[in-house]
Short mmCIF file of C-alpha atoms in Angstrom, two decimals:
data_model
loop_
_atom_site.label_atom_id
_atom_site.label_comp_id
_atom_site.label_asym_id
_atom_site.label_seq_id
_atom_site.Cartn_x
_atom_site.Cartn_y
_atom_site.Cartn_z
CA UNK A 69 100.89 125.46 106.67
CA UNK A 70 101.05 123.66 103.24
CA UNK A 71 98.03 123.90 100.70
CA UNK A 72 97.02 121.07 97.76
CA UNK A 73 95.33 121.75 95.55
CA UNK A 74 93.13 118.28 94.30
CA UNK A 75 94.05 117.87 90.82
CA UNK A 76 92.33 115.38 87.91
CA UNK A 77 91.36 112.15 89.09
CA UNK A 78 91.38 113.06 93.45
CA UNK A 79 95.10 113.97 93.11
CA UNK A 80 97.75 115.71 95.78
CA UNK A 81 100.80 116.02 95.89
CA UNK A 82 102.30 115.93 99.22
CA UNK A 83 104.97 118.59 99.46
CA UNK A 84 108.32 118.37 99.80
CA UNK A 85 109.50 119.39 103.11
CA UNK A 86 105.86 117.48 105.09
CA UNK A 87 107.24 114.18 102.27
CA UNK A 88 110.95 114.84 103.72
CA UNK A 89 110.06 115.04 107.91
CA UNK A 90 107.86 112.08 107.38
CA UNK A 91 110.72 110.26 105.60
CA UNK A 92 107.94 109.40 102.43
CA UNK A 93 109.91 108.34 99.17
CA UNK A 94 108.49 106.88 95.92
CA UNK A 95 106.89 104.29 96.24
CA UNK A 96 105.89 103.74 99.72
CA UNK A 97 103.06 102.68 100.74
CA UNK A 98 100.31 105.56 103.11
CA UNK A 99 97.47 104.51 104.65
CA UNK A 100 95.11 107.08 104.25
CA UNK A 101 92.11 107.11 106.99
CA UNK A 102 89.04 109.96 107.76
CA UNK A 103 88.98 111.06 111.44
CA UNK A 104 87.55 114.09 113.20
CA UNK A 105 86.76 115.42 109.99
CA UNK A 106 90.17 115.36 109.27
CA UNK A 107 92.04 113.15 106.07
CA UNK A 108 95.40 111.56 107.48
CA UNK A 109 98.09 109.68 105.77
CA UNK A 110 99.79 107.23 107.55
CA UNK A 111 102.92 105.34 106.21
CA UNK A 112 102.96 101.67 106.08
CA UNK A 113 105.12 98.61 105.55
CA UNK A 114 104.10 96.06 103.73
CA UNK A 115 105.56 92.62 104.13
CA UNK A 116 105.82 89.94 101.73
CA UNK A 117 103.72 86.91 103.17
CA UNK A 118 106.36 84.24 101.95
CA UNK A 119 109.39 85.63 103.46
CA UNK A 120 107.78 86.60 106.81
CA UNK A 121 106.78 83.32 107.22
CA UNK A 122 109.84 82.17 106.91
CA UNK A 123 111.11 84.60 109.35
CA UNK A 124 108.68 83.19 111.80
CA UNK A 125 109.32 79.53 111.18
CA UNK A 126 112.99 80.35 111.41
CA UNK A 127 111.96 82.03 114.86
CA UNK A 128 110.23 79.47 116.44
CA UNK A 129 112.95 76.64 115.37
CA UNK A 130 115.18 78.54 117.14
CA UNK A 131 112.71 78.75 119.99
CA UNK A 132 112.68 74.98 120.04
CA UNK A 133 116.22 74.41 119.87
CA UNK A 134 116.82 76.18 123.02
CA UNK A 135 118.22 79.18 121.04
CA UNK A 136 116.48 81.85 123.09
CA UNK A 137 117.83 84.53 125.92
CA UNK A 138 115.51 85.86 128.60
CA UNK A 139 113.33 86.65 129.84
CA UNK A 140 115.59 89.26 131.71
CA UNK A 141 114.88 90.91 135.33
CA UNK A 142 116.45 94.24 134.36
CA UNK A 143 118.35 96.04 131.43
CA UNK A 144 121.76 94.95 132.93
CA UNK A 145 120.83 91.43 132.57
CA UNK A 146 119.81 91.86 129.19
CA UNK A 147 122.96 93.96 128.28
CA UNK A 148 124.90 90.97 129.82
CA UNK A 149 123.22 88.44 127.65
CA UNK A 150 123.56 90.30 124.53
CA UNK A 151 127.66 90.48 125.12
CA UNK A 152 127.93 86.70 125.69
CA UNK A 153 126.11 86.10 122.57
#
C-alpha cells in the first residue's frame, strides 16, 4: 500500500512503482472519476480531431473502393486473408 499525502493546491503525486505498472509518463492524460467512495485515475488517449478524421475518411474510401477483407467465418480465414494481403 502507497500513501499521498495532498499537498498545496489538491496535489499527489502518484508514486513511482503504481506510475511504472500503469505505464503513466509525463504528460499523459488520467481521467480521474469518484466511485464507491473511492477516487480512481484512469489513463486516457486523447486524439486530435483533425487527424482522426482523416483516418476515418481514409477508412471509408477504402471501404468504397472495394479495399476491405471479411467478414471472416473463423480465425483461419482471417489468418489466410491477412497473408494474401
Amino acid at each position: 500500500m502507497s500513501l499521498v499525502k495532498v499537498k498545496n493546491k489538491f496535489q499527489v503525486t502518484i508514486p513511482a512503482e503504481i506510475r511504472e505498472a500503469a505505464n503513466i509518463k509525463e504528460g499523459d492524460i488520467l481521467e480521474v472519476v469518484f466511485q464507491d467512495k473511492t477516487i480512481v485515475f484512469k489513463p486516457k488517449v486523447v486524439l486530435d480531431r483533425e487527424s482522426a478524421e482523416a483516418s476515418i475518411a481514409e477508412g471509408l474510401k477504402d471501404y468504397r473502393e472495394g479495399r476491405i477483407f471479411g467478414p471472416f467465418d473463423s480465425i483461419k480465414g482471417f489468418k489466410a486473408a491477412l497473408s494474401k494481403a
